[in-house]
Amino acid sequence: MKLLIARVSLILSLLLPAYFMVAALGVKFGLWPWQFGLMTLIVQFGLPLIGITLLLGLVALVWTLVRKPRTGWAMALVGLLIPVLALGYLASVRAKSADIPPIHDISTDIVDAPVFSAKVMAARQAMSANPVNPMTAPMGSLDAYKAPDFSKIAALTLGQVGHKAYPAVRTLTVAADPARTAAAAQAEAAAQGWTGVTTDPATGVVEATAETFWFGFKDDVVVRVRPGAAGGSIVDVRSTSRVGLSDIGANAARIQKFLTGLKTRLAAA
């Protein structure tokens, strides 16, 4: 009997990662909406499933160690470790999200932020995506942040919240001329794996869409290159998620990675 429980514990634990992968990839490939994949399959059902698997693994491990002959404990141990690791990962994500503001729109320039083209805005509107709000708008004036839970940031503007949370996300000044910088920005956007990369040479604007691997969440990115001092360029980037309230820092990380890659690319040219 104890070997059976150990085997069942191991099998369920091995199926646990597969369950979460299916939940996420189902969103990516359009099998179900992201709300169902994330909120229902993962949050509502996934967390209890981890708990049940964890409890079963613990019972199996104790039983196999206490009852002689002490066989099957290795299976039970693996059956316990997998849900423990899953809980550890979810706890780390929760801790990370608690330390950053629940925003999904980040820009290097919060006074005169880059703007998306009519084409991108139409694509966002077609899928009822998050609104693209002015970076100068007070958080308390935005529909998504009018609840009492957001009272601490209500008086700050969207841009101020982003800059306070991500001090490294700032305007980049480079020595390269605007034409060269825009070309490098287009190449770097493609190198980052972004899709639909387009460039408007007249305005120095590069636009693209970044997509997450598991859920296929799409974030729109706009890069603006302007003339700087002594023939150089000023580069600003804005990255905005189409769905979800909090991006858990994804947009800020994307901007930083892009700007680092752009600097490296210009230095190597």
PDB file of C-alpha atoms in Angstrom:
ATOM      1  CA  MET A   1       0.000   0.000   0.000  1.00  0.00           C
ATOM      2  CA  LYS A   2       2.735   2.453   0.912  1.00  0.00           C
ATOM      3  CA  LEU A   3       4.524   1.782  -2.387  1.00  0.00           C
ATOM      4  CA  LEU A   4       1.295   2.528  -4.230  1.00  0.00           C
ATOM      5  CA  ILE A   5       0.922   5.856  -2.433  1.00  0.00           C
ATOM      6  CA  ALA A   6       4.567   6.679  -3.162  1.00  0.00           C
ATOM      7  CA  ARG A   7       4.054   5.920  -6.858  1.00  0.00           C
ATOM      8  CA  VAL A   8       0.845   7.967  -7.012  1.00  0.00           C
ATOM      9  CA  SER A   9       2.617  10.849  -5.282  1.00  0.00           C
ATOM     10  CA  LEU A  10       5.471  10.696  -7.775  1.00  0.00           C
ATOM     11  CA  ILE A  11       3.165  10.503 -10.797  1.00  0.00           C
ATOM     12  CA  LEU A  12       1.035  13.448  -9.655  1.00  0.00           C
ATOM     13  CA  SER A  13       4.127  15.499  -8.935  1.00  0.00           C
ATOM     14  CA  LEU A  14       5.563  14.773 -12.367  1.00  0.00           C
ATOM     15  CA  LEU A  15       2.257  15.780 -13.944  1.00  0.00           C
ATOM     16  CA  LEU A  16       2.202  19.048 -11.974  1.00  0.00           C
ATOM     17  CA  PRO A  17       4.653  20.964 -14.237  1.00  0.00           C
ATOM     18  CA  ALA A  18       2.824  19.618 -17.284  1.00  0.00           C
ATOM     19  CA  TYR A  19      -0.459  21.006 -15.954  1.00  0.00           C
ATOM     20  CA  PHE A  20       0.976  24.504 -15.549  1.00  0.00           C
ATOM     21  CA  MET A  21       2.671  24.375 -18.952  1.00  0.00           C
ATOM     22  CA  VAL A  22      -0.593  23.386 -20.632  1.00  0.00           C
ATOM     23  CA  ALA A  23      -2.437  26.186 -18.802  1.00  0.00           C
ATOM     24  CA  ALA A  24       0.093  28.762 -20.017  1.00  0.00           C
ATOM     25  CA  LEU A  25       0.605  27.448 -23.558  1.00  0.00           C
ATOM     26  CA  GLY A  26      -3.155  27.179 -24.025  1.00  0.00           C
ATOM     27  CA  VAL A  27      -3.280  30.967 -23.703  1.00  0.00           C
ATOM     28  CA  LYS A  28      -0.337  31.397 -26.061  1.00  0.00           C
ATOM     29  CA  PHE A  29      -1.956  29.307 -28.812  1.00  0.00           C
ATOM     30  CA  GLY A  30      -5.429  30.747 -28.363  1.00  0.00           C
ATOM     31  CA  LEU A  31      -7.083  27.668 -26.874  1.00  0.00           C
ATOM     32  CA  TRP A  32      -8.602  29.762 -24.080  1.00  0.00           C
ATOM     33  CA  PRO A  33      -8.483  33.398 -22.901  1.00  0.00           C
ATOM     34  CA  TRP A  34      -5.692  34.541 -20.606  1.00  0.00           C
ATOM     35  CA  GLN A  35      -8.117  35.132 -17.744  1.00  0.00           C
ATOM     36  CA  PHE A  36      -9.080  31.452 -17.797  1.00  0.00           C
ATOM     37  CA  GLY A  37      -5.518  30.199 -18.183  1.00  0.00           C
ATOM     38  CA  LEU A  38      -3.977  32.425 -15.521  1.00  0.00           C
ATOM     39  CA  MET A  39      -6.718  33.183 -13.035  1.00  0.00           C
ATOM     40  CA  THR A  40      -8.743  29.957 -13.249  1.00  0.00           C
ATOM     41  CA  LEU A  41      -6.394  27.141 -14.215  1.00  0.00           C
ATOM     42  CA  ILE A  42      -3.328  28.420 -12.380  1.00  0.00           C
ATOM     43  CA  VAL A  43      -4.532  30.573  -9.486  1.00  0.00           C
ATOM     44  CA  GLN A  44      -7.908  28.998  -8.699  1.00  0.00           C
ATOM     45  CA  PHE A  45      -7.121  25.336  -9.441  1.00  0.00           C
ATOM     46  CA  GLY A  46      -3.327  25.226  -9.633  1.00  0.00           C
ATOM     47  CA  LEU A  47      -2.573  26.386  -6.107  1.00  0.00           C
ATOM     48  CA  PRO A  48      -4.892  23.825  -4.444  1.00  0.00           C
ATOM     49  CA  LEU A  49      -3.434  21.164  -6.733  1.00  0.00           C
ATOM     50  CA  ILE A  50       0.065  22.002  -5.477  1.00  0.00           C
ATOM     51  CA  GLY A  51      -1.190  21.778  -1.903  1.00  0.00           C
ATOM     52  CA  ILE A  52      -2.790  18.366  -2.439  1.00  0.00           C
ATOM     53  CA  THR A  53       0.324  17.025  -4.159  1.00  0.00           C
ATOM     54  CA  LEU A  54       2.496  18.406  -1.377  1.00  0.00           C
ATOM     55  CA  LEU A  55       0.372  16.778   1.331  1.00  0.00           C
ATOM     56  CA  LEU A  56       0.303  13.443  -0.486  1.00  0.00           C
ATOM     57  CA  GLY A  57       4.076  13.541  -0.942  1.00  0.00           C
ATOM     58  CA  LEU A  58       4.600  14.295   2.735  1.00  0.00           C
ATOM     59  CA  VAL A  59       2.336  11.434   3.828  1.00  0.00           C
ATOM     60  CA  ALA A  60       4.053   9.052   1.424  1.00  0.00           C
ATOM     61  CA  LEU A  61       7.530  10.041   2.608  1.00  0.00           C
ATOM     62  CA  VAL A  62       6.676   9.669   6.297  1.00  0.00           C
ATOM     63  CA  TRP A  63       4.956   6.345   5.712  1.00  0.00           C
ATOM     64  CA  THR A  64       7.816   4.874   3.681  1.00  0.00           C
ATOM     65  CA  LEU A  65      10.375   5.939   6.311  1.00  0.00           C
ATOM     66  CA  VAL A  66       8.420   4.801   9.363  1.00  0.00           C
ATOM     67  CA  ARG A  67       7.040   1.461   8.174  1.00  0.00           C
ATOM     68  CA  LYS A  68       9.442  -1.420   7.570  1.00  0.00           C
ATOM     69  CA  PRO A  69      10.708  -2.378   5.073  1.00  0.00           C
ATOM     70  CA  ARG A  70      11.686   1.214   4.287  1.00  0.00           C
ATOM     71  CA  THR A  71      11.207   1.087   0.537  1.00  0.00           C
ATOM     72  CA  GLY A  72       9.791   3.663  -1.866  1.00  0.00           C
ATOM     73  CA  TRP A  73      11.112   6.636   0.094  1.00  0.00           C
ATOM     74  CA  ALA A  74      13.070   7.936  -2.918  1.00  0.00           C
ATOM     75  CA  MET A  75       9.883   8.086  -5.019  1.00  0.00           C
ATOM     76  CA  ALA A  76       8.069   9.779  -2.164  1.00  0.00           C
ATOM     77  CA  LEU A  77      10.907  12.281  -1.711  1.00  0.00           C
ATOM     78  CA  VAL A  78      10.787  13.326  -5.370  1.00  0.00           C
ATOM     79  CA  GLY A  79       7.006  13.486  -5.119  1.00  0.00           C
ATOM     80  CA  LEU A  80       7.422  15.922  -2.245  1.00  0.00           C
ATOM     81  CA  LEU A  81      10.240  18.047  -3.668  1.00  0.00           C
ATOM     82  CA  ILE A  82       8.440  18.993  -6.891  1.00  0.00           C
ATOM     83  CA  PRO A  83       5.462  20.733  -5.211  1.00  0.00           C
ATOM     84  CA  VAL A  84       7.856  22.301  -2.675  1.00  0.00           C
ATOM     85  CA  LEU A  85       9.858  23.815  -5.532  1.00  0.00           C
ATOM     86  CA  ALA A  86       6.621  24.953  -7.187  1.00  0.00           C
ATOM     87  CA  LEU A  87       5.523  26.704  -4.007  1.00  0.00           C
ATOM     88  CA  GLY A  88       8.952  28.271  -3.661  1.00  0.00           C
ATOM     89  CA  TYR A  89       8.767  29.671  -7.173  1.00  0.00           C
ATOM     90  CA  LEU A  90       5.268  31.062  -6.670  1.00  0.00           C
ATOM     91  CA  ALA A  91       6.358  32.596  -3.368  1.00  0.00           C
ATOM     92  CA  SER A  92       9.282  34.320  -5.091  1.00  0.00           C
ATOM     93  CA  VAL A  93       6.967  35.729  -7.773  1.00  0.00           C
ATOM     94  CA  ARG A  94       4.554  36.932  -5.106  1.00  0.00           C
ATOM     95  CA  ALA A  95       7.372  38.575  -3.146  1.00  0.00           C
ATOM     96  CA  LYS A  96       8.675  40.254  -6.286  1.00  0.00           C
ATOM     97  CA  SER A  97       5.246  41.591  -7.222  1.00  0.00           C
ATOM     98  CA  ALA A  98       4.760  42.931  -3.700  1.00  0.00           C
ATOM     99  CA  ASP A  99       7.916  45.033  -3.962  1.00  0.00           C
ATOM    100  CA  ILE A 100       6.972  46.804  -7.191  1.00  0.00           C
ATOM    101  CA  PRO A 101       3.951  48.925  -8.150  1.00  0.00           C
ATOM    102  CA  PRO A 102       1.100  47.249 -10.085  1.00  0.00           C
ATOM    103  CA  ILE A 103       1.712  49.092 -13.344  1.00  0.00           C
ATOM    104  CA  HIS A 104       2.214  47.877 -16.903  1.00  0.00           C
ATOM    105  CA  ASP A 105       3.322  50.988 -18.802  1.00  0.00           C
ATOM    106  CA  ILE A 106       6.943  52.157 -18.507  1.00  0.00           C
ATOM    107  CA  SER A 107       8.732  55.000 -20.298  1.00  0.00           C
ATOM    108  CA  THR A 108      12.196  56.540 -20.078  1.00  0.00           C
ATOM    109  CA  ASP A 109      10.733  59.999 -20.688  1.00  0.00           C
ATOM    110  CA  ILE A 110       7.737  60.690 -18.455  1.00  0.00           C
ATOM    111  CA  VAL A 111       7.204  64.317 -19.472  1.00  0.00           C
ATOM    112  CA  ASP A 112       7.143  63.890 -23.245  1.00  0.00           C
ATOM    113  CA  ALA A 113       6.740  60.130 -23.578  1.00  0.00           C
ATOM    114  CA  PRO A 114       7.012  58.346 -26.942  1.00  0.00           C
ATOM    115  CA  VAL A 115       3.619  57.705 -28.522  1.00  0.00           C
ATOM    116  CA  PHE A 116       2.377  54.688 -30.423  1.00  0.00           C
ATOM    117  CA  SER A 117       1.261  54.935 -34.032  1.00  0.00           C
ATOM    118  CA  ALA A 118      -2.368  54.783 -35.092  1.00  0.00           C
ATOM    119  CA  LYS A 119      -1.757  51.240 -36.369  1.00  0.00           C
ATOM    120  CA  VAL A 120      -0.585  50.005 -32.981  1.00  0.00           C
ATOM    121  CA  MET A 121      -3.408  51.782 -31.177  1.00  0.00           C
ATOM    122  CA  ALA A 122      -5.924  50.223 -33.551  1.00  0.00           C
ATOM    123  CA  ALA A 123      -4.483  46.763 -32.863  1.00  0.00           C
ATOM    124  CA  ARG A 124      -4.768  47.372 -29.135  1.00  0.00           C
ATOM    125  CA  GLN A 125      -8.326  48.627 -29.437  1.00  0.00           C
ATOM    126  CA  ALA A 126      -9.319  45.623 -31.544  1.00  0.00           C
ATOM    127  CA  MET A 127      -8.443  43.273 -28.694  1.00  0.00           C
ATOM    128  CA  SER A 128      -9.788  45.548 -25.920  1.00  0.00           C
ATOM    129  CA  ALA A 129      -6.278  46.008 -24.565  1.00  0.00           C
ATOM    130  CA  ASN A 130      -5.245  48.203 -21.651  1.00  0.00           C
ATOM    131  CA  PRO A 131      -5.669  51.914 -22.383  1.00  0.00           C
ATOM    132  CA  VAL A 132      -2.489  53.858 -23.087  1.00  0.00           C
ATOM    133  CA  ASN A 133      -2.666  56.634 -20.523  1.00  0.00           C
ATOM    134  CA  PRO A 134      -0.594  59.834 -20.427  1.00  0.00           C
ATOM    135  CA  MET A 135       2.510  59.480 -18.283  1.00  0.00           C
ATOM    136  CA  THR A 136       1.514  62.773 -16.639  1.00  0.00           C
ATOM    137  CA  ALA A 137      -1.876  61.438 -15.496  1.00  0.00           C
ATOM    138  CA  PRO A 138      -2.318  61.074 -11.701  1.00  0.00           C
ATOM    139  CA  MET A 139      -2.814  57.436 -10.751  1.00  0.00           C
ATOM    140  CA  GLY A 140      -5.974  58.295  -8.844  1.00  0.00           C
ATOM    141  CA  SER A 141      -7.570  59.583 -12.043  1.00  0.00           C
ATOM    142  CA  LEU A 142      -7.130  56.280 -13.891  1.00  0.00           C
ATOM    143  CA  ASP A 143     -10.055  53.859 -13.782  1.00  0.00           C
ATOM    144  CA  ALA A 144      -7.908  50.836 -12.906  1.00  0.00           C
ATOM    145  CA  TYR A 145      -6.428  52.560  -9.837  1.00  0.00           C
ATOM    146  CA  LYS A 146      -9.394  54.220  -8.162  1.00  0.00           C
ATOM    147  CA  ALA A 147      -9.797  51.517  -5.517  1.00  0.00           C
ATOM    148  CA  PRO A 148      -8.674  52.270  -1.941  1.00  0.00           C
ATOM    149  CA  ASP A 149      -5.876  49.694  -2.335  1.00  0.00           C
ATOM    150  CA  PHE A 150      -4.002  52.194  -4.509  1.00  0.00           C
ATOM    151  CA  SER A 151      -4.364  55.205  -2.220  1.00  0.00           C
ATOM    152  CA  LYS A 152      -0.602  55.363  -1.545  1.00  0.00           C
ATOM    153  CA  ILE A 153       0.160  56.098  -5.191  1.00  0.00           C
ATOM    154  CA  ALA A 154      -3.009  58.001  -6.090  1.00  0.00           C
ATOM    155  CA  ALA A 155      -1.340  61.426  -5.986  1.00  0.00           C
ATOM    156  CA  LEU A 156       1.642  60.385  -8.119  1.00  0.00           C
ATOM    157  CA  THR A 157       1.575  60.386 -11.892  1.00  0.00           C
ATOM    158  CA  LEU A 158       1.942  57.169 -13.861  1.00  0.00           C
ATOM    159  CA  GLY A 159       5.391  58.252 -14.960  1.00  0.00           C
ATOM    160  CA  GLN A 160       6.503  59.155 -11.454  1.00  0.00           C
ATOM    161  CA  VAL A 161       5.485  55.734 -10.149  1.00  0.00           C
ATOM    162  CA  GLY A 162       7.475  54.043 -12.900  1.00  0.00           C
ATOM    163  CA  HIS A 163      10.569  56.200 -12.414  1.00  0.00           C
ATOM    164  CA  LYS A 164      10.519  55.707  -8.659  1.00  0.00           C
ATOM    165  CA  ALA A 165      10.273  51.929  -9.019  1.00  0.00           C
ATOM    166  CA  TYR A 166      12.840  51.637 -11.817  1.00  0.00           C
ATOM    167  CA  PRO A 167      15.534  54.332 -11.434  1.00  0.00           C
ATOM    168  CA  ALA A 168      17.694  52.726 -14.136  1.00  0.00           C
ATOM    169  CA  VAL A 169      15.043  53.255 -16.828  1.00  0.00           C
ATOM    170  CA  ARG A 170      16.064  56.634 -18.172  1.00  0.00           C
ATOM    171  CA  THR A 171      16.672  58.424 -21.457  1.00  0.00           C
ATOM    172  CA  LEU A 172      19.811  57.281 -23.280  1.00  0.00           C
ATOM    173  CA  THR A 173      22.161  59.786 -24.912  1.00  0.00           C
ATOM    174  CA  VAL A 174      24.594  58.470 -27.520  1.00  0.00           C
ATOM    175  CA  ALA A 175      27.251  60.059 -29.735  1.00  0.00           C
ATOM    176  CA  ALA A 176      25.978  58.409 -32.944  1.00  0.00           C
ATOM    177  CA  ASP A 177      23.874  60.516 -35.313  1.00  0.00           C
ATOM    178  CA  PRO A 178      20.074  59.921 -35.425  1.00  0.00           C
ATOM    179  CA  ALA A 179      20.070  57.992 -38.724  1.00  0.00           C
ATOM    180  CA  ARG A 180      22.698  55.551 -37.512  1.00  0.00           C
ATOM    181  CA  THR A 181      21.068  55.255 -34.096  1.00  0.00           C
ATOM    182  CA  ALA A 182      17.627  54.552 -35.576  1.00  0.00           C
ATOM    183  CA  ALA A 183      19.080  51.860 -37.834  1.00  0.00           C
ATOM    184  CA  ALA A 184      20.843  50.299 -34.855  1.00  0.00           C
ATOM    185  CA  ALA A 185      17.623  50.494 -32.836  1.00  0.00           C
ATOM    186  CA  GLN A 186      15.740  48.633 -35.571  1.00  0.00           C
ATOM    187  CA  ALA A 187      18.432  45.951 -35.707  1.00  0.00           C
ATOM    188  CA  GLU A 188      18.481  45.609 -31.917  1.00  0.00           C
ATOM    189  CA  ALA A 189      14.698  45.296 -31.757  1.00  0.00           C
ATOM    190  CA  ALA A 190      14.890  42.383 -34.182  1.00  0.00           C
ATOM    191  CA  ALA A 191      17.790  40.874 -32.227  1.00  0.00           C
ATOM    192  CA  GLN A 192      15.694  41.024 -29.061  1.00  0.00           C
ATOM    193  CA  GLY A 193      13.178  38.746 -30.755  1.00  0.00           C
ATOM    194  CA  TRP A 194      10.502  41.394 -31.115  1.00  0.00           C
ATOM    195  CA  THR A 195       8.094  41.000 -34.018  1.00  0.00           C
ATOM    196  CA  GLY A 196       6.495  43.404 -36.479  1.00  0.00           C
ATOM    197  CA  VAL A 197       9.468  45.749 -36.285  1.00  0.00           C
ATOM    198  CA  THR A 198       8.850  48.923 -38.297  1.00  0.00           C
ATOM    199  CA  THR A 199      10.842  52.134 -38.653  1.00  0.00           C
ATOM    200  CA  ASP A 200       9.775  55.627 -39.707  1.00  0.00           C
ATOM    201  CA  PRO A 201      12.995  57.308 -40.926  1.00  0.00           C
ATOM    202  CA  ALA A 202      11.326  60.718 -40.950  1.00  0.00           C
ATOM    203  CA  THR A 203      10.562  60.656 -37.230  1.00  0.00           C
ATOM    204  CA  GLY A 204      13.190  58.204 -36.018  1.00  0.00           C
ATOM    205  CA  VAL A 205      10.506  56.004 -34.461  1.00  0.00           C
ATOM    206  CA  VAL A 206      10.853  52.222 -34.239  1.00  0.00           C
ATOM    207  CA  GLU A 207       7.864  50.116 -33.186  1.00  0.00           C
ATOM    208  CA  ALA A 208       7.580  46.423 -32.403  1.00  0.00           C
ATOM    209  CA  THR A 209       5.708  43.864 -30.330  1.00  0.00           C
ATOM    210  CA  ALA A 210       7.336  41.703 -27.676  1.00  0.00           C
ATOM    211  CA  GLU A 211       5.700  38.404 -26.715  1.00  0.00           C
ATOM    212  CA  THR A 212       6.260  36.328 -23.588  1.00  0.00           C
ATOM    213  CA  PHE A 213       7.175  32.682 -24.099  1.00  0.00           C
ATOM    214  CA  TRP A 214       4.684  30.831 -21.921  1.00  0.00           C
ATOM    215  CA  PHE A 215       1.469  32.824 -22.050  1.00  0.00           C
ATOM    216  CA  GLY A 216       2.170  34.708 -25.246  1.00  0.00           C
ATOM    217  CA  PHE A 217       1.318  38.016 -23.575  1.00  0.00           C
ATOM    218  CA  LYS A 218       1.991  40.855 -26.004  1.00  0.00           C
ATOM    219  CA  ASP A 219       3.590  44.147 -25.042  1.00  0.00           C
ATOM    220  CA  ASP A 220       3.925  47.022 -27.496  1.00  0.00           C
ATOM    221  CA  VAL A 221       7.252  48.858 -27.656  1.00  0.00           C
ATOM    222  CA  VAL A 222       8.062  52.208 -29.248  1.00  0.00           C
ATOM    223  CA  VAL A 223      11.597  53.585 -29.570  1.00  0.00           C
ATOM    224  CA  ARG A 224      12.049  57.269 -30.385  1.00  0.00           C
ATOM    225  CA  VAL A 225      15.350  58.674 -31.661  1.00  0.00           C
ATOM    226  CA  ARG A 226      15.828  62.432 -31.666  1.00  0.00           C
ATOM    227  CA  PRO A 227      18.794  64.667 -32.501  1.00  0.00           C
ATOM    228  CA  GLY A 228      20.991  65.400 -29.511  1.00  0.00           C
ATOM    229  CA  ALA A 229      23.882  67.726 -28.817  1.00  0.00           C
ATOM    230  CA  ALA A 230      26.976  67.790 -31.045  1.00  0.00           C
ATOM    231  CA  GLY A 231      25.382  65.585 -33.693  1.00  0.00           C
ATOM    232  CA  GLY A 232      24.479  62.820 -31.233  1.00  0.00           C
ATOM    233  CA  SER A 233      21.111  61.246 -30.464  1.00  0.00           C
ATOM    234  CA  ILE A 234      18.606  61.036 -27.645  1.00  0.00           C
ATOM    235  CA  VAL A 235      16.850  57.685 -27.323  1.00  0.00           C
ATOM    236  CA  ASP A 236      13.619  57.113 -25.423  1.00  0.00           C
ATOM    237  CA  VAL A 237      11.682  53.873 -25.101  1.00  0.00           C
ATOM    238  CA  ARG A 238       8.180  53.035 -23.960  1.00  0.00           C
ATOM    239  CA  SER A 239       6.896  49.506 -23.337  1.00  0.00           C
ATOM    240  CA  THR A 240       3.223  48.885 -22.577  1.00  0.00           C
ATOM    241  CA  SER A 241       1.429  45.620 -21.856  1.00  0.00           C
ATOM    242  CA  ARG A 242      -1.794  44.853 -23.675  1.00  0.00           C
ATOM    243  CA  VAL A 243      -3.365  42.889 -20.813  1.00  0.00           C
ATOM    244  CA  GLY A 244      -2.976  42.626 -17.058  1.00  0.00           C
ATOM    245  CA  LEU A 245      -2.653  45.218 -14.314  1.00  0.00           C
ATOM    246  CA  SER A 246       0.880  44.425 -13.159  1.00  0.00           C
ATOM    247  CA  ASP A 247       3.713  43.356 -15.450  1.00  0.00           C
ATOM    248  CA  ILE A 248       5.901  42.218 -12.503  1.00  0.00           C
ATOM    249  CA  GLY A 249       8.706  44.377 -13.853  1.00  0.00           C
ATOM    250  CA  ALA A 250       8.750  42.889 -17.362  1.00  0.00           C
ATOM    251  CA  ASN A 251       8.466  46.167 -19.290  1.00  0.00           C
ATOM    252  CA  ALA A 252      11.206  47.902 -17.300  1.00  0.00           C
ATOM    253  CA  ALA A 253      13.510  44.897 -17.701  1.00  0.00           C
ATOM    254  CA  ARG A 254      12.803  44.869 -21.440  1.00  0.00           C
ATOM    255  CA  ILE A 255      13.692  48.551 -21.822  1.00  0.00           C
ATOM    256  CA  GLN A 256      16.918  48.162 -19.852  1.00  0.00           C
ATOM    257  CA  LYS A 257      17.957  45.120 -21.874  1.00  0.00           C
ATOM    258  CA  PHE A 258      17.218  46.926 -25.134  1.00  0.00           C
ATOM    259  CA  LEU A 259      19.166  50.060 -24.205  1.00  0.00           C
ATOM    260  CA  THR A 260      22.130  47.973 -23.070  1.00  0.00           C
ATOM    261  CA  GLY A 261      22.059  46.082 -26.354  1.00  0.00           C
ATOM    262  CA  LEU A 262      21.758  49.288 -28.340  1.00  0.00           C
ATOM    263  CA  LYS A 263      24.791  50.818 -26.626  1.00  0.00           C
ATOM    264  CA  THR A 264      26.811  47.676 -27.297  1.00  0.00           C
ATOM    265  CA  ARG A 265      25.713  47.591 -30.929  1.00  0.00           C
ATOM    266  CA  LEU A 266      26.630  51.243 -31.540  1.00  0.00           C
ATOM    267  CA  ALA A 267      29.994  50.809 -29.812  1.00  0.00           C
ATOM    268  CA  ALA A 268      30.815  47.792 -31.982  1.00  0.00           C
ATOM    269  CA  ALA A 269      29.839  49.458 -35.250  1.00  0.00           C
TER     270      ALA A 269
END
